[in-house]
CSV table of C-alpha atoms and ligand atoms in Angstrom, one decimal:
chain,number,residue,atom,x,y,z
A,1,MET,CA,111.3,90.7,118.8
A,2,GLY,CA,115.0,91.1,119.8
A,3,ASN,CA,116.2,94.4,121.1
A,4,ALA,CA,119.3,94.1,118.9
A,5,ARG,CA,117.3,95.2,115.9
A,6,ILE,CA,116.3,98.5,117.4
A,7,HIS,CA,118.4,101.4,116.0
A,8,PRO,CA,120.4,103.3,118.7
A,9,ILE,CA,118.8,106.6,117.7
A,10,LEU,CA,115.4,105.1,118.4
A,11,LYS,CA,116.6,103.9,121.8
A,12,GLU,CA,117.8,107.4,122.6
A,13,VAL,CA,114.5,109.0,121.5
A,14,ALA,CA,112.6,106.4,123.5
A,15,GLY,CA,114.7,107.3,126.6
A,16,ILE,CA,113.5,110.9,126.3
A,17,PHE,CA,109.8,109.8,126.2
A,18,ASN,CA,110.2,107.3,129.0
A,19,ARG,CA,111.9,109.7,131.4
A,20,ALA,CA,108.9,111.9,130.9
A,21,GLY,CA,106.7,108.9,131.9
A,22,LYS,CA,105.4,108.5,128.3
A,23,GLN,CA,105.2,105.4,126.1
A,24,VAL,CA,106.5,105.3,122.5
A,25,PHE,CA,106.2,102.6,119.8
A,26,LEU,CA,107.6,102.2,116.3
A,27,VAL,CA,104.6,101.6,113.9
A,28,GLY,CA,103.6,101.3,110.3
A,29,GLY,CA,105.9,100.2,107.4
A,30,ALA,CA,109.0,100.2,109.6
A,31,VAL,CA,107.6,97.4,111.8
A,32,ARG,CA,106.4,95.5,108.7
A,33,ASP,CA,109.9,95.7,107.3
A,34,ILE,CA,111.6,94.6,110.5
A,35,VAL,CA,109.2,91.6,110.8
A,36,ARG,CA,109.9,90.7,107.2
A,37,GLY,CA,113.7,90.7,108.1
A,38,LYS,CA,114.3,93.8,106.0
A,39,LYS,CA,115.9,97.2,106.9
A,40,ALA,CA,113.2,99.7,108.0
A,41,HIS,CA,113.0,102.8,105.8
A,42,ASP,CA,111.1,105.6,107.4
A,43,TRP,CA,110.3,105.8,111.1
A,44,ASP,CA,106.8,106.5,112.3
A,45,LEU,CA,106.2,106.6,116.0
A,46,ALA,CA,103.1,106.4,118.1
A,47,THR,CA,102.9,107.7,121.7
A,48,ASP,CA,100.5,108.5,124.5
A,49,ALA,CA,102.1,111.9,124.8
A,50,ARG,CA,99.9,114.8,123.4
A,51,PRO,CA,101.5,116.8,120.5
A,52,GLU,CA,102.1,119.8,122.8
A,53,GLU,CA,103.9,117.4,125.3
A,54,VAL,CA,106.1,116.1,122.4
A,55,ILE,CA,106.9,119.7,121.4
A,56,ALA,CA,108.0,120.4,124.9
A,57,LEU,CA,110.3,117.3,125.1
A,58,PHE,CA,112.4,118.0,122.0
A,59,LYS,CA,114.4,121.0,120.7
A,60,LYS,CA,113.3,120.8,117.0
A,61,VAL,CA,109.7,119.8,116.3
A,62,ILE,CA,107.7,120.7,113.2
A,63,PRO,CA,103.9,120.7,113.6
A,64,THR,CA,103.4,118.8,110.3
A,65,GLY,CA,99.9,117.5,111.0
A,66,ILE,CA,98.9,118.8,114.3
A,67,LYS,CA,95.2,118.6,113.5
A,68,HIS,CA,95.6,114.8,113.3
A,69,GLY,CA,97.9,114.7,116.3
A,70,THR,CA,101.1,114.4,114.2
A,71,VAL,CA,104.4,116.3,114.7
A,72,THR,CA,107.8,115.7,113.2
A,73,ILE,CA,110.9,115.5,115.5
A,74,LEU,CA,114.2,116.4,114.0
A,75,TYR,CA,116.8,114.5,116.1
A,76,LYS,CA,120.5,114.3,115.2
A,77,GLY,CA,119.9,114.5,111.5
A,78,ASN,CA,116.9,112.0,111.6
A,79,SER,CA,113.3,113.0,111.1
A,80,LEU,CA,110.7,111.0,113.0
A,81,GLU,CA,107.0,111.4,112.5
A,82,VAL,CA,105.2,111.1,115.9
A,83,THR,CA,101.5,110.6,116.2
A,84,THR,CA,99.5,110.6,119.4
A,85,PHE,CA,97.5,107.3,119.9
A,86,ARG,CA,94.1,108.0,118.3
A,87,THR,CA,90.9,106.5,117.1
A,88,GLU,CA,89.1,107.7,114.0
A,89,SER,CA,85.5,108.0,113.2
A,90,ASP,CA,83.0,109.9,110.9
A,91,TYR,CA,84.7,109.5,107.5
A,92,ARG,CA,83.4,112.2,105.1
A,93,ASP,CA,85.3,112.7,101.9
A,94,GLY,CA,86.0,109.0,101.2
A,95,ARG,CA,89.4,109.4,102.9
A,96,ARG,CA,90.0,111.8,105.8
A,97,PRO,CA,88.4,111.1,109.1
A,98,GLY,CA,86.1,113.9,110.0
A,99,ARG,CA,87.0,113.7,113.7
A,100,VAL,CA,90.1,112.6,115.5
A,101,GLU,CA,89.9,111.4,119.1
A,102,TYR,CA,92.9,110.4,121.2
A,103,ALA,CA,93.1,106.9,122.5
A,104,ALA,CA,94.5,105.7,125.8
A,105,ALA,CA,96.4,102.5,124.6
A,106,ILE,CA,98.4,101.4,121.5
A,107,GLU,CA,96.0,98.5,120.9
A,108,GLU,CA,93.2,101.0,120.2
A,109,ASP,CA,95.4,103.0,117.9
A,110,LEU,CA,96.3,99.8,116.0
A,111,SER,CA,92.7,98.9,115.4
A,112,ARG,CA,92.1,101.9,113.2
A,113,ARG,CA,94.9,100.8,110.8
A,114,ASP,CA,94.2,99.2,107.4
A,115,PHE,CA,95.9,95.8,107.2
A,116,THR,CA,97.0,93.3,109.8
A,117,MET,CA,100.7,93.7,108.7
A,118,ASN,CA,100.4,97.4,109.2
A,119,ALA,CA,98.7,97.1,112.6
A,120,MET,CA,101.7,96.0,114.6
A,121,ALA,CA,103.8,98.1,116.9
A,122,LEU,CA,107.3,97.6,118.5
A,123,GLU,CA,107.6,99.0,122.0
A,124,LEU,CA,110.7,101.2,122.3
A,125,PRO,CA,113.3,100.8,123.6
A,126,GLY,CA,112.7,97.1,124.6
A,127,GLY,CA,111.3,95.7,121.3
A,128,ARG,CA,108.2,94.0,122.6
A,129,LEU,CA,105.9,93.4,119.6
A,130,ALA,CA,102.2,94.4,119.9
A,131,ASP,CA,100.4,92.4,117.3
A,132,PRO,CA,96.7,92.1,118.2
A,133,PHE,CA,95.5,91.1,114.7
A,134,GLY,CA,98.0,88.4,113.8
A,135,GLY,CA,100.0,90.6,111.4
A,136,ALA,CA,103.3,88.6,111.9
A,137,GLU,CA,101.5,85.4,111.0
A,138,ASP,CA,100.0,87.0,107.8
A,139,ILE,CA,103.4,88.3,106.8
A,140,LYS,CA,104.8,84.8,107.2
A,141,ARG,CA,102.1,83.4,105.0
A,142,GLY,CA,102.4,86.3,102.6
A,143,ILE,CA,98.7,87.4,102.9
A,144,ILE,CA,97.2,90.9,102.9
A,145,ARG,CA,94.2,91.0,105.2
A,146,CYS,CA,92.1,93.8,106.6
A,147,VAL,CA,91.9,94.7,110.2
A,148,GLY,CA,88.2,93.9,110.8
A,149,ARG,CA,85.6,93.5,107.9
A,150,ALA,CA,86.9,94.6,104.5
A,151,GLU,CA,83.6,96.2,103.5
A,152,GLU,CA,83.5,98.4,106.5
A,153,ARG,CA,87.1,99.4,106.3
A,154,PHE,CA,86.8,100.3,102.6
A,155,ASP,CA,83.6,102.2,103.2
A,156,GLU,CA,85.5,104.4,105.7
A,157,ASP,CA,88.3,105.1,103.3
A,158,GLY,CA,88.2,104.5,99.5
A,159,LEU,CA,92.0,104.6,99.2
A,160,ARG,CA,92.4,101.3,101.1
A,161,PRO,CA,91.5,99.0,98.2
A,162,LEU,CA,94.2,100.6,96.1
A,163,ARG,CA,96.7,100.4,99.0
A,164,ALA,CA,95.9,96.7,99.3
A,165,LEU,CA,96.7,96.1,95.6
A,166,ARG,CA,99.8,98.3,95.9
A,167,PHE,CA,101.1,96.2,98.7
A,168,ALA,CA,100.4,93.1,96.8
A,169,ALA,CA,102.6,94.3,93.9
A,170,GLN,CA,105.3,95.7,96.2
A,171,LEU,CA,105.6,92.7,98.5
A,172,GLY,CA,104.5,89.9,96.2
A,173,PHE,CA,101.8,89.0,98.7
A,174,THR,CA,98.4,87.3,98.0
A,175,LEU,CA,95.2,89.2,98.6
A,176,ASP,CA,92.8,87.8,101.1
A,177,GLY,CA,89.6,86.8,99.3
A,178,ALA,CA,87.5,89.1,101.5
A,179,ILE,CA,89.5,92.1,100.0
A,180,LEU,CA,88.8,91.2,96.4
A,181,GLU,CA,85.1,90.6,97.2
A,182,ALA,CA,84.7,93.9,99.0
A,183,ILE,CA,86.3,96.2,96.4
A,184,PRO,CA,83.5,96.3,93.8
A,185,GLY,CA,81.1,97.5,96.5
A,186,ALA,CA,83.5,100.3,97.6
A,187,LEU,CA,84.1,101.8,94.1
A,188,GLY,CA,81.7,104.7,94.9
A,189,THR,CA,83.9,105.6,97.9
A,190,THR,CA,87.1,105.2,95.9
A,191,ALA,CA,85.7,107.6,93.3
A,192,LYS,CA,85.7,110.4,95.9
A,193,VAL,CA,89.4,110.0,96.8
A,194,SER,CA,91.6,113.0,95.6
A,195,PRO,CA,93.6,112.4,92.4
A,196,GLU,CA,96.9,113.2,94.2
A,197,ARG,CA,96.4,110.3,96.7
A,198,VAL,CA,95.5,107.9,93.9
A,199,ARG,CA,98.5,109.0,91.9
A,200,ASP,CA,100.8,108.4,94.9
A,201,GLU,CA,99.6,104.8,95.1
A,202,LEU,CA,99.8,104.4,91.3
A,203,ASP,CA,103.4,105.5,91.5
A,204,LYS,CA,104.2,102.9,94.1
A,205,ILE,CA,102.5,100.2,91.9
A,206,LEU,CA,104.5,101.3,88.8
A,207,THR,CA,107.8,101.3,90.7
A,208,SER,CA,107.1,97.9,92.3
A,209,PRO,CA,108.8,94.7,91.0
A,210,LYS,CA,105.6,93.6,89.1
A,211,PRO,CA,102.9,96.3,88.4
A,212,SER,CA,100.6,93.7,86.8
A,213,ALA,CA,100.2,92.0,90.2
A,214,ALA,CA,98.1,95.1,91.1
A,215,PHE,CA,96.7,96.0,87.7
A,216,LEU,CA,95.1,92.6,87.0
A,217,PRO,CA,93.1,92.5,90.3
A,218,MET,CA,92.3,96.2,89.6
A,219,GLU,CA,90.7,95.0,86.4
A,220,LYS,CA,88.8,92.1,87.9
A,221,THR,CA,87.4,94.3,90.7
A,222,GLY,CA,86.4,97.3,88.5
A,223,LEU,CA,89.0,99.6,89.9
A,224,LEU,CA,90.8,99.8,86.5
A,225,ALA,CA,87.6,100.9,84.7
A,226,LEU,CA,87.0,103.5,87.4
A,227,LEU,CA,90.5,105.0,87.5
A,228,LEU,CA,92.0,104.3,84.1
A,229,PRO,CA,89.0,103.6,81.8
A,230,ASP,CA,91.0,104.0,78.6
A,231,LEU,CA,93.4,101.3,79.7
A,232,ALA,CA,90.5,99.0,80.8
A,233,ALA,CA,89.1,99.5,77.2
A,234,CYS,CA,92.2,97.8,75.8
A,235,ARG,CA,90.9,94.4,77.0
A,236,GLY,CA,89.9,92.2,74.1
A,237,VAL,CA,91.4,94.5,71.5
A,238,GLU,CA,93.1,91.9,69.3
A,239,GLN,CA,96.1,92.8,67.1
A,240,LYS,CA,98.1,91.7,64.1
A,241,GLY,CA,99.7,88.3,63.8
A,242,TYR,CA,103.0,89.0,65.4
A,243,HIS,CA,101.3,90.1,68.6
A,244,ARG,CA,100.4,87.2,70.9
A,245,PHE,CA,98.3,89.3,73.3
A,246,ASP,CA,95.5,91.8,73.3
A,247,VAL,CA,96.3,95.4,73.9
A,248,LEU,CA,95.8,95.3,77.7
A,249,ASP,CA,98.0,92.3,78.3
A,250,HIS,CA,100.6,93.7,75.9
A,251,SER,CA,100.6,97.0,77.8
A,252,LEU,CA,100.9,95.2,81.2
A,253,LEU,CA,103.8,93.1,80.0
A,254,ALA,CA,105.6,96.2,78.6
A,255,CYS,CA,105.0,97.9,81.9
A,256,ASP,CA,106.3,94.9,84.0
A,257,TYR,CA,109.4,94.8,81.8
A,258,ALA,CA,110.1,98.6,82.4
A,259,ALA,CA,109.5,98.2,86.2
A,260,ALA,CA,111.6,95.1,86.5
A,261,HIS,CA,114.5,96.8,84.8
A,262,GLY,CA,114.3,99.9,87.1
A,263,PHE,CA,113.6,102.3,84.2
A,264,PRO,CA,112.6,105.9,85.1
A,265,LEU,CA,108.9,106.6,86.0
A,266,HIS,CA,108.2,108.3,82.6
A,267,VAL,CA,109.4,105.3,80.7
A,268,ILE,CA,107.3,103.0,82.9
A,269,LEU,CA,104.3,105.2,82.3
A,270,ALA,CA,105.0,105.3,78.6
A,271,ALA,CA,105.2,101.5,78.5
A,272,LEU,CA,101.8,101.3,80.2
A,273,LEU,CA,100.1,103.9,78.1
A,274,HIS,CA,101.8,103.8,74.7
A,275,ASP,CA,99.0,101.9,73.0
A,276,ILE,CA,95.9,103.2,74.8
A,277,GLY,CA,94.9,105.0,71.6
A,278,LYS,CA,94.5,101.6,69.8
A,279,PRO,CA,90.8,100.9,70.7
A,280,ARG,CA,89.8,104.2,69.2
A,281,THR,CA,91.9,104.1,66.1
A,282,ARG,CA,91.5,100.5,65.0
A,283,ASP,CA,90.1,99.6,61.6
A,284,LEU,CA,89.7,96.3,59.8
A,285,LYS,CA,91.3,96.5,56.4
A,286,GLU,CA,91.1,93.3,54.2
A,287,GLY,CA,90.9,91.1,57.3
A,288,VAL,CA,93.8,92.8,59.2
A,289,TRP,CA,93.5,95.2,62.1
A,290,THR,CA,95.2,98.5,61.5
A,291,PHE,CA,95.8,101.2,64.1
A,292,HIS,CA,96.7,104.2,61.9
A,293,ASN,CA,98.2,107.1,63.9
A,294,HIS,CA,97.4,105.4,67.2
A,295,GLU,CA,100.6,106.9,68.7
A,296,ARG,CA,99.0,110.4,68.4
A,297,GLU,CA,95.8,109.3,70.0
A,298,SER,CA,97.7,107.4,72.7
A,299,ALA,CA,99.7,110.6,73.4
A,300,ARG,CA,96.6,112.7,73.6
A,301,LEU,CA,94.9,110.3,76.1
A,302,ALA,CA,98.0,109.9,78.1
A,303,ARG,CA,98.3,113.7,78.5
A,304,ASN,CA,94.7,113.9,79.7
A,305,ILE,CA,95.2,111.0,82.2
A,306,LEU,CA,98.5,112.3,83.6
A,307,THR,CA,97.2,115.9,83.8
A,308,SER,CA,94.1,114.7,85.7
A,309,PHE,CA,96.2,112.9,88.2
A,310,ARG,CA,98.2,116.1,88.7
A,311,TYR,CA,101.5,114.6,87.6
A,312,PRO,CA,104.4,117.2,87.4
A,313,ASN,CA,104.6,118.7,84.0
A,314,ALA,CA,108.0,117.3,83.4
A,315,VAL,CA,106.8,113.7,83.9
A,316,THR,CA,103.7,114.3,81.7
A,317,GLY,CA,105.8,115.9,79.0
A,318,ALA,CA,108.5,113.3,78.9
A,319,THR,CA,105.9,110.4,78.9
A,320,VAL,CA,103.8,112.0,76.1
A,321,HIS,CA,106.9,112.7,74.0
A,322,LEU,CA,108.1,109.0,74.2
A,323,ILE,CA,104.6,107.8,73.3
A,324,GLU,CA,104.4,110.1,70.3
A,325,GLU,CA,107.8,108.8,69.0
A,326,HIS,CA,107.4,105.1,69.8
A,327,MET,CA,106.5,104.1,66.2
A,328,PHE,CA,109.9,104.4,64.5
A,329,PHE,CA,111.1,101.7,62.1
A,330,TYR,CA,114.8,101.8,61.3
A,331,GLU,CA,116.1,100.3,58.1
A,332,ASP,CA,119.7,100.3,56.8
A,333,ALA,CA,118.4,102.3,53.9
A,334,TRP,CA,117.9,105.4,56.1
A,335,THR,CA,120.1,108.2,54.7
A,336,ASP,CA,122.5,110.0,57.1
A,337,ALA,CA,120.1,113.0,56.9
A,338,ALA,CA,117.2,110.7,58.0
A,339,VAL,CA,119.2,109.5,61.0
A,340,ARG,CA,120.0,113.2,61.9
A,341,ARG,CA,116.3,114.0,61.6
A,342,PHE,CA,115.4,111.1,63.9
A,343,ILE,CA,117.9,112.4,66.5
A,344,ILE,CA,116.4,115.9,66.2
A,345,ARG,CA,112.8,114.8,66.5
A,346,VAL,CA,113.4,112.6,69.5
A,347,GLY,CA,116.0,114.8,71.1
A,348,GLU,CA,119.5,113.5,71.8
A,349,GLU,CA,118.8,113.5,75.6
A,350,ASN,CA,115.7,111.2,75.1
A,351,LEU,CA,117.2,108.6,72.8
A,352,HIS,CA,118.2,106.3,75.7
A,353,ASP,CA,114.6,106.3,77.0
A,354,LEU,CA,113.1,105.7,73.6
A,355,TYR,CA,115.4,102.7,73.1
A,356,ALA,CA,114.3,101.5,76.6
A,357,LEU,CA,110.6,101.9,75.6
A,358,ARG,CA,111.2,99.9,72.4
A,359,ARG,CA,112.7,97.0,74.5
A,360,CYS,CA,109.5,97.0,76.7
A,361,ASP,CA,107.3,97.1,73.6
A,362,THR,CA,109.1,94.2,72.0
A,363,TYR,CA,108.9,92.2,75.2
A,364,GLY,CA,105.2,92.9,75.3
A,365,THR,CA,104.6,91.4,71.8
A,366,ALA,CA,105.5,87.8,72.9
A,367,GLY,CA,106.6,87.9,76.5
A,368,VAL,CA,110.1,87.0,75.5
A,369,ALA,CA,113.2,89.0,76.5
A,370,PRO,CA,114.3,91.1,73.5
A,371,SER,CA,117.6,90.3,71.9
A,372,PRO,CA,120.6,92.3,73.2
A,373,THR,CA,121.3,93.3,69.6
A,374,LEU,CA,117.8,94.8,69.1
A,375,LEU,CA,118.3,98.4,67.9
A,376,LEU,CA,122.1,97.9,67.6
A,377,PRO,CA,122.2,98.9,63.9
A,378,LEU,CA,120.3,102.1,64.6
A,379,MET,CA,122.3,102.9,67.7
A,380,ARG,CA,125.5,102.6,65.7
A,381,ARG,CA,124.2,105.0,63.0
A,382,VAL,CA,123.1,107.4,65.7
A,383,GLU,CA,126.5,107.4,67.3
A,384,ALA,CA,128.2,107.9,64.0
A,385,ALA,CA,125.9,110.8,63.2
A,386,LEU,CA,126.5,112.4,66.6
A,387,ALA,CA,130.3,112.0,66.2
A,388,GLN,CA,130.3,113.5,62.7
A,389,SER,CA,128.2,116.6,63.2
A,390,ARG,CA,127.1,118.7,66.1
A,391,ALA,CA,124.3,120.5,64.3
A,392,PHE,CA,121.2,119.0,66.1
A,393,SER,CA,119.6,122.1,67.5
A,394,LEU,CA,119.5,125.9,66.8
A,395,LYS,CA,122.3,126.5,69.3
A,396,ASP,CA,124.6,124.3,67.3
A,397,LEU,CA,124.3,126.5,64.2
A,398,ALA,CA,127.4,128.5,63.1
A,399,VAL,CA,125.2,131.6,63.1
A,400,SER,CA,123.1,133.2,65.8
A,401,GLY,CA,120.2,135.6,65.9
A,402,LYS,CA,122.7,138.4,66.4
A,403,ASP,CA,124.5,137.5,63.2
A,404,LEU,CA,121.2,137.7,61.3
A,405,MET,CA,120.4,141.1,62.8
A,406,ALA,CA,123.8,142.3,61.6
A,407,ILE,CA,122.7,141.5,58.0
A,408,GLY,CA,119.4,143.3,58.4
A,409,VAL,CA,117.0,140.6,59.5
A,410,THR,CA,114.4,142.0,62.0
A,411,PRO,CA,114.0,140.1,65.2
A,412,GLY,CA,110.7,138.2,65.6
A,413,PRO,CA,109.0,135.1,64.2
A,414,GLY,CA,110.5,135.7,60.8
A,415,MET,CA,113.9,135.3,62.3
A,416,GLY,CA,112.9,132.0,64.0
A,417,THR,CA,111.7,130.8,60.6
A,418,ILE,CA,115.1,131.6,59.0
A,419,LEU,CA,117.0,129.9,61.8
A,420,ASN,CA,114.9,126.7,61.4
A,421,GLU,CA,115.4,126.8,57.7
A,422,LEU,CA,119.2,127.0,58.3
A,423,LEU,CA,119.0,124.0,60.7
A,424,GLU,CA,117.1,122.0,58.0
A,425,THR,CA,119.9,122.9,55.5
A,426,VAL,CA,122.6,121.8,57.9
A,427,VAL,CA,120.8,118.6,58.7
A,428,ASP,CA,120.8,117.8,55.0
A,429,ASP,CA,124.4,118.8,54.5
A,430,PRO,CA,126.5,119.3,57.7
A,431,ALA,CA,129.3,120.7,55.6
A,432,LEU,CA,127.3,123.9,55.2
A,433,ASN,CA,127.5,124.7,58.9
A,434,ARG,CA,129.9,127.6,58.3
A,435,LYS,CA,129.2,131.2,59.1
A,436,GLU,CA,129.7,132.7,55.5
A,437,ALA,CA,127.7,129.9,53.9
A,438,LEU,CA,124.8,130.2,56.3
A,439,LEU,CA,124.7,134.0,56.2
A,440,GLU,CA,124.5,133.9,52.4
A,441,ILE,CA,121.6,131.4,52.5
A,442,ALA,CA,119.9,133.5,55.2
A,443,ALA,CA,120.2,136.7,53.2
A,444,ASN,CA,118.7,135.0,50.2
A,445,TYR,CA,115.8,133.6,52.2
A,446,ALA,CA,115.2,136.9,53.9
A,447,ARG,CA,115.1,138.8,50.6
A,448,THR,CA,112.7,136.4,48.9
A,449,HIS,CA,110.4,136.2,51.9
A,450,GLY,CA,110.5,139.9,52.7
A,451,LEU,CA,112.0,139.4,56.1
A,452,THR,CA,114.6,142.2,55.9
A,453,GLY,CA,114.0,145.5,57.7
A,454,PRO,CA,115.7,148.8,56.9
A,455,PRO,CA,119.5,148.3,56.8
A,456,ALA,CA,121.0,148.3,60.2
B,501,ATP,P1,105.1,102.9,102.9
B,501,ATP,O1,105.6,104.1,103.7
B,501,ATP,O2,106.2,101.9,102.5
B,501,ATP,O3,104.3,103.3,101.8
B,501,ATP,P2,103.5,102.4,105.2
B,501,ATP,O4,102.7,101.2,105.7
B,501,ATP,O5,104.4,103.0,106.1
B,501,ATP,O6,104.1,102.0,103.8
B,501,ATP,P3,102.2,104.9,105.2
B,501,ATP,O7,101.2,105.5,104.2
B,501,ATP,O8,103.5,105.6,105.5
B,501,ATP,O9,102.4,103.4,104.8
B,501,ATP,O10,101.3,104.8,106.5
B,501,ATP,C1,101.9,104.4,107.8
B,501,ATP,C2,100.9,103.5,108.5
B,501,ATP,O11,99.7,104.3,108.8
B,501,ATP,C3,100.4,102.3,107.8
B,501,ATP,O12,101.3,101.2,108.0
B,501,ATP,C4,99.1,102.0,108.4
B,501,ATP,O13,99.2,101.4,109.7
B,501,ATP,C5,98.5,103.4,108.6
B,501,ATP,N1,97.8,103.9,107.5
B,501,ATP,C6,98.2,104.6,106.4
B,501,ATP,N2,97.2,104.9,105.5
B,501,ATP,C7,96.1,104.3,106.1
B,501,ATP,C8,94.8,104.2,105.6
B,501,ATP,N3,94.4,104.8,104.5
B,501,ATP,N4,93.9,103.6,106.4
B,501,ATP,C9,94.3,103.0,107.6
B,501,ATP,N5,95.5,103.0,108.0
B,501,ATP,C10,96.5,103.7,107.3
B,502,MG,MG1,105.5,104.9,105.8
C-alpha cells in the first residue's frame, strides 16, 4: 500500500505515537475504503498504547468508550477514535462482549473483527498493510466473508448477520455461502440485539444504492420474519391486474426506487411500508382482491414498527403521514376547492415528498420508470391554487383569536371550532378571506352555537 494515500494529518498523529515508542494503525471502514480505491470517511485507529497513555500524549482527548479501551482524540479539527489492541470474549447480551482484554499485537486485534474486509490494518505512517485473513483479495472478488467460522462469529454477536447484509447492499458485494447458511441458526442471538442497533443497520440498508440486495437475503434466512414480520407477511399477497408483483416485491421495488433517487429517509421508509396493511385488509370481491382502507392499517403498523425501533418522532410522524395520504387519485374534474382541501390535508411542505412516494409506488407496480409527466396535471392545479390563495392554514386567515375575543368569543375549544369553520369557508370561497366578512360569519356561528361569553 503506497504511503502517498496516507493523509498528512494521520502521518502527524502517527509521529506523536511513534516518538512515544507506540504503534498505531488505521483500521475498519477507512482501510476498506482505501483498498477499494475510495476516499476514506471516518478514521478509526488501533494502538498498543493504553487509553491513559493516549490521554497523556494529546491535548484534547474525550474518554468516549474507556471501558472498551476507546478514546477520541481531537486533533487540528479532526476527530479520531483510538482503541487499544484488544481481544474479546464472553459475549452475553447477543452483542456486547462481557470482558475486554488488551492484546499485544495488531494481528490479534484483527482476529476479533467481523469480516475479512474489515479485518485489515494500515500501519501508520508508512502504509504497510496487515491483512492476515485475505481481506484485500475478497474485496477484489467482491465477497463478504467472516473472519473464522460464521456460526461461531454470529453466535458471539447477533448483529453481525445484519451487518453482513448491510455491507452487501452498500457495496454491491456477494455474500459468502457460509454466511447465508449460518444466519438461520443465529436468529435467537439476533433477537437479543437492542432495537437501536438494529435500526442503525436498517438505516444503512435503506440509504444504500439497492436496499433489496439486503432485504431479499433477509427474507430467505428468516431475518425479515424476525425483525419486520408484517413486511415478511406481504410475500405471496397477490394484487389486482395492473400490479405485476406481490405486495412484498412491489414494496421492495418502491423502496429501491426511493433509495436510488436519494429521497429522504422518511420517503424511503414510506415506500417500504406503504402497503404493509394489505395482508390484513384484503378481501375477495367478485373475483377481485380489494384492500379497503389499507392505507390506514399500513400507517398504524408503520407507527408501531418505527416506534419499536426508537426512530425519532419526526421521522415516524413524517413517514406515517405520507403512508396515510398515499391513496389520492387526481382527476381533472376536481374542483378548485377539492385541490385546496388536498393541499391542506397533505400540508404544503409535504407535497413534494408525497409526489416522490407516488413515483416510487408507480415504479413498483411494473418495475418500469414512471413517466416524467406523471402527476403533472395535479402539480399544475396545486401551483395555481397556491398562487391564487394563501388560505391554507389557520395562520393565513384574515382574522385571529384576538379578533374573535374582541367580538365576545371566549377563548377555548369553542374558539378553535370557529377558526376551523372559518378556514373551511375560505377554502370553499377564498374571496371571503376578509376581516369584516369572517367576523360576521364568526359572530353568527358563535351565537347559534352558544359560544359567546358576556360582552367584553
Ligand atoms: P461504516 O463506518 O461505514 O459503517 P465500518 O466498517 O467502519 O463501516 P464500524 O461500525 O464503524 O463499521 O466499525 C469499525 C470496525 O470495527 C469494523 O470495520 C470492524 O472491523 C469492527 N466491528 C464493528 N462492529 C463489529 C462487530 N459487531 N463485530 C466485529 N467487529 C466489528
Ligand atoms: Mg466506521
